[in-house]
Amino acid sequence: MAKKNENDTMDKLVSLCKRRGYIFQSSEIYGGLTSCWDYGPLGAELKRNLKNYWWDAMTNRRDDIEGLDAAILMHPEVWHTSGHVAEFNDPMVDCRTCKARFRADQLDQVRCPNKPSKSPVENNCDLTEVKQFNLMFKTFMGPVEDSSSTIYLRPETAQGIYVNFLNVKNSSRQKIPFGIAQIGKAFRNEITPGNFIFRTREFEQMEMQFFVHPSEDEKWFEYWREQRWAWYRSLGLNMDKLRWHEHGPDELAHYAKAAYDIEYEYPFGWQELEGVHNRTDFDLGRHQEATGKDMGYKDERFEEKFVPYIIETSAGCDRTLLTLLCDAYDEVEIKGEKRVFLRLSPKVAPIKAAVFPLVKKDGMPEFAEKVYQSLKKQFKVFYDVSGAVGRRYARMDEAGTPYCITVDGQTLEDETMTLRDRDTMEQTRMKAPEIVEFLEQKCR
Ligand code: ATP
């Protein structure tokens, strides 16, 4: 259960995100829509950088993974075949007194609306029997609204990959082992969304499905666990706050041979960030059975045709973004003043550098403006002339900008500027070409 100061951290983060333009409540001027969030100017930039960083690691830097962008709306039969219509349920209970609805397996993580200091169990709430609640959003396709036109908003991006396995294999001429990567929106009608963007009803996933020979599944499972762990390390996260959680027999999906979650220690506790799963030949096998399309694979290296096993890496984009924000949030007291720093990695930070003239005279703004215009062609940079330079630094520290470049009196003599590092606060004098080289090295 979240302690008071843990809630404080989340409250502070939510308020920083609003103040600095990272994340806003959806439809806020109408009173907000529960569990939906909008990414503001800096949030949209951070999210784009994060997705590019994942996409780059998963596709551009590899020869054995292809990208895909499948539609959100799919043939409804897909969700019958995958088991989602029958089984994508969460256990739910209602409170007879306050009429609130809770996930039966997470009662210790929620509060009773009538007594917010207690969970429904601690408050001895009058709960109903457990019912199963299907998490898929339904809608209708076409002008007639009846059961024959019912379709679903996809609850995961993975199925778009499975149903395109043959298309991608045939058009790319990849040979097993190979993977298909996709980033896209998914929708789940969660019973108890919450913790800011941690659990929402509309979210984005970054999923990769790797197709392997059944005899090599364990090797590739270990390989992808290592790769995904290394990816989080490369994002500069505090690795003491990450851990593996192995699914025990009671948690393991019936088709999965093995499953591990990467968990992060959020201010509200350890929770899943990404899942790495050995899904066996379940998915392709089911689609083969339902459609009659041959999902079997054969090339000269194998004696017999086989339905590939799938190793899946499934990460939430919004949840990774929340992880980055929680990990980066820092408060420091400087000369009696509490200052907030968002220590995001330069690789994903929305603004890579801010350019300031020290004062608004002596040709400094003109020089700084030129530097800004030239850097802008390669990096997301920000120009600021307003207020004391200390305040401008503070604003950038809070917005997560890793570097500030200041044009001062000496610049006009030798063309060097100070480059200030957000985290060490050290200032180094550099000329424009050195700054470009420096930013290229740190931010790419
Ligand atoms: P949980 O047990 O938390 O409901 P899950 O095990 O159902 O999650 P998966 O189906 O494995 O999650 O989804 C893969 C990833 O997608 C999760 O690790 C998470 O990062 C992200 N994700 C899943 N549901 C949500 C959600 N409601 N909001 C935000 N991200 C989500």
Short mmCIF file of C-alpha atoms and ligand atoms in Angstrom, two decimals:
data_model
loop_
_atom_site.label_atom_id
_atom_site.label_comp_id
_atom_site.label_asym_id
_atom_site.label_seq_id
_atom_site.Cartn_x
_atom_site.Cartn_y
_atom_site.Cartn_z
CA MET A 1 0.00 0.00 0.00
CA ALA A 2 1.29 3.47 -0.88
CA LYS A 3 2.59 5.48 2.09
CA LYS A 4 1.95 9.20 2.38
CA ASN A 5 5.34 10.35 1.04
CA GLU A 6 5.04 7.94 -1.88
CA ASN A 7 1.74 9.54 -2.83
CA ASP A 8 3.46 12.90 -2.48
CA THR A 9 6.06 11.91 -5.06
CA MET A 10 3.36 10.95 -7.54
CA ASP A 11 1.41 14.15 -6.81
CA LYS A 12 4.54 16.20 -7.39
CA LEU A 13 5.27 14.37 -10.62
CA VAL A 14 1.72 14.84 -11.91
CA SER A 15 1.89 18.53 -11.11
CA LEU A 16 5.34 18.92 -12.72
CA CYS A 17 4.04 17.17 -15.84
CA LYS A 18 1.19 19.63 -16.09
CA ARG A 19 3.31 22.69 -15.27
CA ARG A 20 5.98 21.91 -17.81
CA GLY A 21 3.70 20.60 -20.56
CA TYR A 22 4.47 16.88 -20.35
CA ILE A 23 1.06 15.36 -19.61
CA PHE A 24 -2.44 16.81 -19.18
CA GLN A 25 -5.69 15.21 -18.07
CA SER A 26 -7.76 14.32 -21.13
CA SER A 27 -10.70 16.69 -21.81
CA GLU A 28 -9.69 18.69 -18.75
CA ILE A 29 -11.92 21.70 -19.47
CA TYR A 30 -14.90 19.32 -19.36
CA GLY A 31 -13.88 17.98 -15.98
CA GLY A 32 -11.49 15.33 -17.33
CA LEU A 33 -11.97 11.76 -18.51
CA THR A 34 -10.84 9.16 -15.99
CA SER A 35 -7.74 7.20 -16.95
CA CYS A 36 -7.10 9.06 -20.20
CA TRP A 37 -4.18 11.45 -20.57
CA ASP A 38 -2.90 13.80 -23.26
CA TYR A 39 0.77 14.35 -23.98
CA GLY A 40 1.68 18.06 -24.15
CA PRO A 41 4.55 19.65 -26.10
CA LEU A 42 7.37 18.10 -24.03
CA GLY A 43 5.52 14.84 -23.41
CA ALA A 44 4.84 14.30 -27.10
CA GLU A 45 8.52 14.89 -27.82
CA LEU A 46 9.64 12.51 -25.04
CA LYS A 47 7.24 9.83 -26.24
CA ARG A 48 8.41 10.16 -29.82
CA ASN A 49 12.06 9.92 -28.73
CA LEU A 50 11.31 6.86 -26.61
CA LYS A 51 9.51 5.09 -29.44
CA ASN A 52 12.30 5.94 -31.87
CA TYR A 53 14.86 4.63 -29.40
CA TRP A 54 13.00 1.31 -29.11
CA TRP A 55 12.33 1.11 -32.86
CA ASP A 56 15.97 1.80 -33.62
CA ALA A 57 17.20 -0.92 -31.23
CA MET A 58 14.61 -3.42 -32.46
CA THR A 59 14.64 -2.83 -36.22
CA ASN A 60 17.19 -0.39 -37.70
CA ARG A 61 20.16 -1.86 -35.85
CA ARG A 62 19.23 -5.45 -36.66
CA ASP A 63 18.94 -7.52 -39.82
CA ASP A 64 16.60 -10.08 -38.32
CA ILE A 65 13.58 -7.97 -37.30
CA GLU A 66 11.04 -6.31 -39.59
CA GLY A 67 8.65 -3.50 -38.66
CA LEU A 68 4.86 -3.55 -38.95
CA ASP A 69 2.02 -1.09 -38.42
CA ALA A 70 -1.23 -3.07 -38.36
CA ALA A 71 -4.74 -1.61 -38.05
CA ILE A 72 -6.34 -1.23 -34.61
CA LEU A 73 -9.62 -2.72 -35.88
CA MET A 74 -9.28 -6.36 -36.89
CA HIS A 75 -11.62 -9.12 -38.05
CA PRO A 76 -13.64 -10.06 -34.93
CA GLU A 77 -12.84 -13.74 -35.44
CA VAL A 78 -9.21 -12.93 -34.56
CA TRP A 79 -10.28 -12.26 -30.97
CA HIS A 80 -12.33 -15.45 -30.77
CA THR A 81 -9.37 -17.46 -32.05
CA SER A 82 -6.88 -15.77 -29.74
CA GLY A 83 -9.07 -16.55 -26.74
CA HIS A 84 -9.68 -12.90 -25.83
CA VAL A 85 -13.49 -13.01 -26.26
CA ALA A 86 -13.78 -15.97 -23.92
CA GLU A 87 -10.92 -15.36 -21.54
CA PHE A 88 -9.58 -11.80 -21.50
CA ASN A 89 -11.28 -11.17 -18.19
CA ASP A 90 -10.37 -9.68 -14.87
CA PRO A 91 -12.13 -10.80 -11.69
CA MET A 92 -14.40 -8.04 -10.41
CA VAL A 93 -16.33 -7.31 -7.21
CA ASP A 94 -18.87 -4.58 -6.38
CA CYS A 95 -19.30 -2.85 -3.03
CA ARG A 96 -22.96 -3.01 -1.98
CA THR A 97 -22.59 0.10 0.19
CA CYS A 98 -20.70 2.64 -1.93
CA LYS A 99 -21.40 0.95 -5.31
CA ALA A 100 -17.72 1.12 -6.29
CA ARG A 101 -16.26 -1.61 -8.48
CA PHE A 102 -12.86 -3.19 -7.78
CA ARG A 103 -10.52 -5.76 -9.31
CA ALA A 104 -10.84 -8.72 -6.98
CA ASP A 105 -7.15 -9.63 -7.26
CA GLN A 106 -5.96 -6.09 -6.41
CA LEU A 107 -8.07 -5.19 -3.41
CA ASP A 108 -5.03 -4.28 -1.35
CA GLN A 109 -3.95 -1.68 -3.94
CA VAL A 110 -7.16 0.38 -4.05
CA ARG A 111 -8.99 2.67 -1.64
CA CYS A 112 -12.61 2.59 -0.53
CA PRO A 113 -14.24 5.81 -1.88
CA ASN A 114 -16.13 6.19 1.42
CA LYS A 115 -12.94 5.83 3.47
CA PRO A 116 -9.91 6.74 1.31
CA SER A 117 -7.42 5.89 4.08
CA LYS A 118 -8.40 2.20 3.88
CA SER A 119 -8.55 -0.53 1.29
CA PRO A 120 -11.94 -2.27 0.81
CA VAL A 121 -10.61 -5.22 2.83
CA GLU A 122 -9.38 -3.05 5.71
CA ASN A 123 -12.71 -1.22 5.66
CA ASN A 124 -14.66 -4.50 5.78
CA CYS A 125 -16.65 -3.41 2.72
CA ASP A 126 -19.76 -5.39 1.84
CA LEU A 127 -18.45 -6.99 -1.37
CA THR A 128 -20.35 -9.13 -3.88
CA GLU A 129 -19.22 -12.50 -5.21
CA VAL A 130 -16.41 -12.37 -7.80
CA LYS A 131 -17.63 -11.94 -11.40
CA GLN A 132 -15.58 -12.11 -14.60
CA PHE A 133 -15.39 -8.85 -16.57
CA ASN A 134 -14.17 -8.83 -20.19
CA LEU A 135 -11.70 -6.01 -20.79
CA MET A 136 -12.24 -5.55 -24.52
CA PHE A 137 -13.89 -2.37 -25.80
CA LYS A 138 -16.60 -3.09 -28.35
CA THR A 139 -17.92 -0.96 -31.14
CA PHE A 140 -19.84 -1.42 -34.39
CA MET A 141 -18.51 -1.33 -37.91
CA GLY A 142 -20.76 0.20 -40.55
CA PRO A 143 -24.18 1.84 -40.24
CA VAL A 144 -26.03 -1.07 -38.59
CA GLU A 145 -25.53 -1.59 -34.87
CA ASP A 146 -26.17 -5.27 -34.21
CA SER A 147 -24.23 -8.29 -33.07
CA SER A 148 -23.10 -9.12 -36.61
CA SER A 149 -21.35 -5.73 -36.90
CA THR A 150 -19.63 -5.91 -33.49
CA ILE A 151 -15.89 -5.40 -33.59
CA TYR A 152 -13.28 -4.78 -30.92
CA LEU A 153 -10.61 -2.20 -30.26
CA ARG A 154 -7.49 -4.33 -30.06
CA PRO A 155 -6.42 -5.05 -26.47
CA GLU A 156 -2.85 -5.87 -27.59
CA THR A 157 -0.80 -5.25 -30.71
CA ALA A 158 0.54 -8.81 -30.85
CA GLN A 159 -2.37 -10.31 -32.81
CA GLY A 160 -1.72 -7.89 -35.69
CA ILE A 161 1.74 -9.43 -35.89
CA TYR A 162 0.57 -13.07 -35.81
CA VAL A 163 -2.01 -12.62 -38.56
CA ASN A 164 0.65 -10.96 -40.72
CA PHE A 165 3.30 -13.63 -40.12
CA LEU A 166 2.94 -15.12 -43.62
CA ASN A 167 2.78 -11.69 -45.33
CA VAL A 168 5.94 -10.47 -43.65
CA LYS A 169 7.81 -13.76 -44.10
CA ASN A 170 6.97 -13.91 -47.81
CA SER A 171 7.57 -10.26 -48.63
CA SER A 172 10.76 -9.78 -46.61
CA ARG A 173 12.18 -13.25 -47.33
CA GLN A 174 13.38 -13.47 -43.73
CA LYS A 175 14.43 -16.88 -42.50
CA ILE A 176 13.77 -18.25 -39.07
CA PRO A 177 14.84 -17.08 -36.53
CA PHE A 178 13.41 -13.62 -37.20
CA GLY A 179 11.12 -11.12 -35.54
CA ILE A 180 8.39 -8.60 -36.24
CA ALA A 181 8.20 -5.37 -34.23
CA GLN A 182 5.28 -3.04 -33.83
CA ILE A 183 4.38 0.07 -31.83
CA GLY A 184 0.73 0.99 -31.53
CA LYS A 185 -2.31 1.79 -29.46
CA ALA A 186 -4.13 -0.84 -27.43
CA PHE A 187 -7.33 -0.48 -25.41
CA ARG A 188 -8.45 -2.25 -22.26
CA ASN A 189 -11.53 -1.41 -20.24
CA GLU A 190 -9.57 -1.75 -16.99
CA ILE A 191 -11.71 -2.09 -13.86
CA THR A 192 -9.38 0.00 -11.73
CA PRO A 193 -7.13 2.21 -13.82
CA GLY A 194 -4.86 4.56 -11.95
CA ASN A 195 -1.47 5.69 -10.78
CA PHE A 196 -1.35 8.39 -13.45
CA ILE A 197 -0.30 6.86 -16.80
CA PHE A 198 0.63 3.50 -15.24
CA ARG A 199 -2.71 1.82 -15.92
CA THR A 200 -4.95 3.54 -18.44
CA ARG A 201 -7.73 2.40 -20.74
CA GLU A 202 -6.00 3.64 -23.88
CA PHE A 203 -2.26 3.09 -24.09
CA GLU A 204 0.56 2.27 -26.46
CA GLN A 205 2.55 -0.92 -26.62
CA MET A 206 5.98 -1.65 -28.08
CA GLU A 207 5.90 -5.33 -28.93
CA MET A 208 8.24 -7.68 -30.73
CA GLN A 209 7.46 -11.29 -31.61
CA PHE A 210 10.45 -13.48 -32.46
CA PHE A 211 9.77 -16.68 -34.44
CA VAL A 212 12.09 -19.60 -33.68
CA HIS A 213 12.50 -23.34 -34.16
CA PRO A 214 10.86 -25.17 -31.21
CA SER A 215 14.21 -26.75 -30.28
CA GLU A 216 15.81 -23.31 -29.83
CA ASP A 217 13.09 -21.58 -27.83
CA GLU A 218 14.95 -21.61 -24.51
CA LYS A 219 18.12 -20.19 -26.01
CA TRP A 220 16.22 -17.30 -27.63
CA PHE A 221 14.15 -16.72 -24.51
CA GLU A 222 17.35 -16.16 -22.51
CA TYR A 223 18.79 -14.03 -25.31
CA TRP A 224 15.76 -11.67 -25.32
CA ARG A 225 15.72 -11.41 -21.55
CA GLU A 226 19.32 -10.21 -21.71
CA GLN A 227 18.64 -7.80 -24.58
CA ARG A 228 15.69 -6.18 -22.90
CA TRP A 229 17.53 -5.79 -19.60
CA ALA A 230 20.45 -4.15 -21.45
CA TRP A 231 18.04 -1.81 -23.27
CA TYR A 232 16.73 -0.41 -19.98
CA ARG A 233 20.31 -0.04 -18.74
CA SER A 234 21.18 1.92 -21.88
CA LEU A 235 18.34 4.33 -21.08
CA GLY A 236 20.25 5.31 -17.96
CA LEU A 237 17.71 3.91 -15.46
CA ASN A 238 18.76 3.19 -11.90
CA MET A 239 19.13 -0.59 -12.26
CA ASP A 240 18.65 -1.14 -8.50
CA LYS A 241 15.02 -0.25 -9.13
CA LEU A 242 14.57 -2.98 -11.73
CA ARG A 243 14.12 -6.68 -11.04
CA TRP A 244 12.88 -9.85 -12.69
CA HIS A 245 9.71 -11.56 -11.62
CA GLU A 246 9.23 -15.11 -12.83
CA HIS A 247 5.62 -16.20 -13.37
CA GLY A 248 4.84 -19.08 -11.07
CA PRO A 249 2.58 -21.98 -12.18
CA ASP A 250 -0.53 -20.10 -10.96
CA GLU A 251 0.31 -16.95 -12.99
CA LEU A 252 1.53 -18.61 -16.19
CA ALA A 253 -0.92 -18.38 -19.10
CA HIS A 254 -1.99 -21.89 -20.14
CA TYR A 255 -0.18 -21.63 -23.50
CA ALA A 256 3.05 -20.11 -22.14
CA LYS A 257 6.07 -22.25 -21.42
CA ALA A 258 7.88 -19.54 -19.46
CA ALA A 259 7.26 -15.89 -18.61
CA TYR A 260 9.26 -13.22 -16.83
CA ASP A 261 8.26 -9.64 -16.09
CA ILE A 262 10.68 -6.80 -15.74
CA GLU A 263 9.44 -4.86 -12.73
CA TYR A 264 10.27 -1.33 -11.62
CA GLU A 265 10.00 0.10 -8.13
CA TYR A 266 7.54 2.96 -8.68
CA PRO A 267 6.68 5.33 -5.82
CA PHE A 268 3.57 3.12 -5.36
CA GLY A 269 5.54 -0.13 -5.27
CA TRP A 270 7.08 -2.82 -7.52
CA GLN A 271 5.02 -3.28 -10.67
CA GLU A 272 5.33 -4.81 -14.12
CA LEU A 273 7.00 -2.75 -16.81
CA GLU A 274 7.51 -5.33 -19.56
CA GLY A 275 6.81 -9.01 -20.12
CA VAL A 276 9.11 -11.49 -21.88
CA HIS A 277 7.16 -14.62 -22.74
CA ASN A 278 7.70 -17.96 -24.43
CA ARG A 279 4.31 -18.34 -26.12
CA THR A 280 5.17 -21.66 -27.83
CA ASP A 281 3.33 -22.44 -31.10
CA PHE A 282 0.01 -21.55 -29.52
CA ASP A 283 -0.72 -18.35 -31.49
CA LEU A 284 0.23 -19.44 -34.99
CA GLY A 285 -1.27 -22.88 -34.30
CA ARG A 286 -4.62 -21.37 -33.31
CA HIS A 287 -4.73 -19.07 -36.35
CA GLN A 288 -3.78 -21.98 -38.61
CA GLU A 289 -6.61 -24.04 -37.17
CA ALA A 290 -9.17 -21.23 -37.52
CA THR A 291 -8.24 -20.08 -41.04
CA GLY A 292 -6.84 -23.20 -42.64
CA LYS A 293 -3.79 -21.16 -43.72
CA ASP A 294 -0.56 -23.10 -43.46
CA MET A 295 1.64 -21.48 -40.80
CA GLY A 296 4.23 -24.22 -41.13
CA TYR A 297 7.80 -23.23 -41.87
CA LYS A 298 10.43 -25.10 -43.84
CA ASP A 299 13.75 -24.25 -45.40
CA GLU A 300 16.81 -26.27 -46.44
CA ARG A 301 18.17 -26.34 -42.88
CA PHE A 302 15.28 -28.32 -41.43
CA GLU A 303 14.21 -31.86 -42.11
CA GLU A 304 10.60 -31.33 -41.15
CA LYS A 305 8.15 -28.52 -41.45
CA PHE A 306 7.20 -26.92 -38.12
CA VAL A 307 4.95 -24.22 -36.68
CA PRO A 308 7.35 -21.66 -35.16
CA TYR A 309 7.53 -20.96 -31.45
CA ILE A 310 7.23 -17.31 -30.45
CA ILE A 311 9.33 -15.40 -27.95
CA GLU A 312 7.55 -12.16 -27.16
CA THR A 313 8.86 -8.95 -25.63
CA SER A 314 5.92 -6.77 -24.68
CA ALA A 315 6.52 -3.32 -23.22
CA GLY A 316 4.13 -0.49 -22.47
CA CYS A 317 5.23 2.77 -24.03
CA ASP A 318 3.36 4.98 -21.57
CA ARG A 319 4.52 2.83 -18.68
CA THR A 320 8.15 3.12 -19.82
CA LEU A 321 7.66 6.87 -20.08
CA LEU A 322 6.31 6.94 -16.52
CA THR A 323 9.32 4.89 -15.44
CA LEU A 324 11.67 7.41 -17.06
CA LEU A 325 9.89 10.29 -15.31
CA CYS A 326 9.86 8.60 -11.88
CA ASP A 327 13.51 7.64 -12.24
CA ALA A 328 14.52 11.14 -13.38
CA TYR A 329 12.62 13.14 -10.75
CA ASP A 330 14.97 14.68 -8.21
CA GLU A 331 14.74 17.44 -5.63
CA VAL A 332 17.82 19.28 -4.39
CA GLU A 333 18.17 22.12 -1.93
CA ILE A 334 20.39 24.85 -3.34
CA LYS A 335 21.11 27.93 -1.19
CA GLY A 336 17.99 27.30 0.90
CA GLU A 337 15.77 26.90 -2.15
CA LYS A 338 14.20 23.58 -3.14
CA ARG A 339 14.93 22.92 -6.80
CA VAL A 340 13.49 20.20 -9.05
CA PHE A 341 15.63 18.39 -11.58
CA LEU A 342 14.33 16.01 -14.20
CA ARG A 343 17.42 13.95 -14.92
CA LEU A 344 16.29 12.37 -18.20
CA SER A 345 18.88 10.71 -20.40
CA PRO A 346 20.02 13.02 -23.26
CA LYS A 347 19.03 10.18 -25.62
CA VAL A 348 15.33 10.71 -24.91
CA ALA A 349 15.13 14.20 -23.35
CA PRO A 350 12.57 16.33 -25.26
CA ILE A 351 14.85 19.37 -25.56
CA LYS A 352 18.51 18.51 -26.01
CA ALA A 353 19.92 21.98 -25.27
CA ALA A 354 18.80 25.52 -24.49
CA VAL A 355 20.65 28.51 -25.91
CA PHE A 356 20.82 31.72 -23.86
CA PRO A 357 22.45 35.10 -24.30
CA LEU A 358 23.77 36.04 -20.84
CA VAL A 359 22.27 39.53 -21.17
CA LYS A 360 20.05 41.21 -23.74
CA LYS A 361 22.74 43.58 -25.10
CA ASP A 362 26.25 43.91 -26.60
CA GLY A 363 25.42 41.67 -29.56
CA MET A 364 24.91 38.58 -27.35
CA PRO A 365 21.29 37.91 -28.43
CA GLU A 366 22.29 38.13 -32.11
CA PHE A 367 25.17 35.64 -31.64
CA ALA A 368 22.99 33.30 -29.58
CA GLU A 369 20.17 33.47 -32.09
CA LYS A 370 22.56 32.40 -34.85
CA VAL A 371 23.84 29.45 -32.79
CA TYR A 372 20.23 28.46 -32.04
CA GLN A 373 19.20 28.62 -35.71
CA SER A 374 22.13 26.46 -36.76
CA LEU A 375 21.70 23.82 -33.99
CA LYS A 376 17.96 23.64 -34.70
CA LYS A 377 18.64 21.87 -38.00
CA GLN A 378 20.00 18.85 -36.14
CA PHE A 379 18.62 18.88 -32.60
CA LYS A 380 15.52 19.93 -30.71
CA VAL A 381 16.82 23.11 -29.03
CA PHE A 382 15.19 26.00 -27.21
CA TYR A 383 16.03 29.71 -27.20
CA ASP A 384 15.38 31.80 -24.11
CA VAL A 385 16.25 35.41 -23.35
CA SER A 386 13.79 36.16 -20.58
CA GLY A 387 14.80 36.64 -16.94
CA ALA A 388 18.02 36.14 -14.99
CA VAL A 389 20.22 33.36 -16.35
CA GLY A 390 19.90 31.43 -13.06
CA ARG A 391 16.13 31.28 -13.49
CA ARG A 392 16.53 30.16 -17.08
CA TYR A 393 18.82 27.32 -15.97
CA ALA A 394 16.30 26.33 -13.29
CA ARG A 395 13.45 26.20 -15.80
CA MET A 396 15.47 23.95 -18.07
CA ASP A 397 16.56 21.68 -15.17
CA GLU A 398 12.93 21.14 -14.31
CA ALA A 399 11.97 20.53 -17.93
CA GLY A 400 14.64 17.82 -18.22
CA THR A 401 16.95 19.63 -20.65
CA PRO A 402 20.43 18.14 -20.20
CA TYR A 403 22.52 21.04 -21.55
CA CYS A 404 22.41 24.84 -21.55
CA ILE A 405 24.62 26.89 -23.85
CA THR A 406 25.30 30.48 -22.80
CA VAL A 407 26.71 33.26 -24.93
CA ASP A 408 28.60 35.75 -22.75
CA GLY A 409 31.15 38.57 -23.00
CA GLN A 410 34.02 36.20 -23.81
CA THR A 411 32.05 34.66 -26.71
CA LEU A 412 32.28 37.96 -28.56
CA GLU A 413 36.10 37.82 -28.23
CA ASP A 414 36.91 34.16 -28.99
CA GLU A 415 33.59 32.57 -30.09
CA THR A 416 33.58 30.11 -27.15
CA MET A 417 30.35 29.57 -25.19
CA THR A 418 29.73 27.84 -21.89
CA LEU A 419 28.05 24.45 -22.06
CA ARG A 420 26.47 23.64 -18.70
CA ASP A 421 25.69 20.05 -17.76
CA ARG A 422 22.36 19.75 -15.87
CA ASP A 423 23.55 16.93 -13.62
CA THR A 424 27.11 17.98 -12.73
CA MET A 425 26.40 21.72 -13.18
CA GLU A 426 29.89 21.95 -14.65
CA GLN A 427 30.47 24.52 -17.35
CA THR A 428 32.89 23.94 -20.21
CA ARG A 429 33.84 26.50 -22.86
CA MET A 430 33.39 25.26 -26.42
CA LYS A 431 33.08 26.67 -29.91
CA ALA A 432 30.06 25.88 -32.08
CA PRO A 433 31.55 22.87 -33.97
CA GLU A 434 32.64 21.26 -30.70
CA ILE A 435 29.15 21.75 -29.30
CA VAL A 436 27.64 19.97 -32.32
CA GLU A 437 30.07 17.08 -31.91
CA PHE A 438 29.36 16.91 -28.18
CA LEU A 439 25.59 16.88 -28.63
CA GLU A 440 25.84 14.30 -31.39
CA GLN A 441 27.79 12.00 -29.10
CA LYS A 442 25.52 12.43 -26.08
CA CYS A 443 22.10 12.62 -27.66
CA ARG A 444 22.17 10.05 -30.41
P1 ATP B 1 -1.29 -6.17 -15.83
O1 ATP B 1 -1.10 -7.47 -15.13
O2 ATP B 1 -0.55 -5.00 -15.22
O3 ATP B 1 -2.73 -5.85 -16.17
P2 ATP B 1 -0.60 -7.53 -18.22
O4 ATP B 1 0.25 -8.62 -17.66
O5 ATP B 1 -2.01 -7.79 -18.59
O6 ATP B 1 -0.56 -6.27 -17.24
P3 ATP B 1 0.48 -7.52 -20.82
O7 ATP B 1 -0.77 -8.01 -21.43
O8 ATP B 1 1.63 -8.46 -20.70
O9 ATP B 1 0.16 -6.85 -19.42
O10 ATP B 1 0.91 -6.20 -21.58
C1 ATP B 1 2.23 -5.89 -21.88
C2 ATP B 1 2.61 -4.51 -21.38
O11 ATP B 1 1.67 -3.53 -21.78
C3 ATP B 1 2.64 -4.41 -19.86
O12 ATP B 1 3.87 -4.86 -19.36
C4 ATP B 1 2.47 -2.91 -19.66
O13 ATP B 1 3.72 -2.24 -19.80
C5 ATP B 1 1.58 -2.51 -20.80
N1 ATP B 1 0.19 -2.39 -20.33
C6 ATP B 1 -0.71 -3.39 -20.16
N2 ATP B 1 -1.88 -2.90 -19.72
C7 ATP B 1 -1.72 -1.56 -19.60
C8 ATP B 1 -2.57 -0.49 -19.20
N3 ATP B 1 -3.84 -0.69 -18.84
N4 ATP B 1 -2.07 0.77 -19.20
C9 ATP B 1 -0.80 1.01 -19.57
N5 ATP B 1 0.05 0.03 -19.98
C10 ATP B 1 -0.39 -1.23 -19.99
#
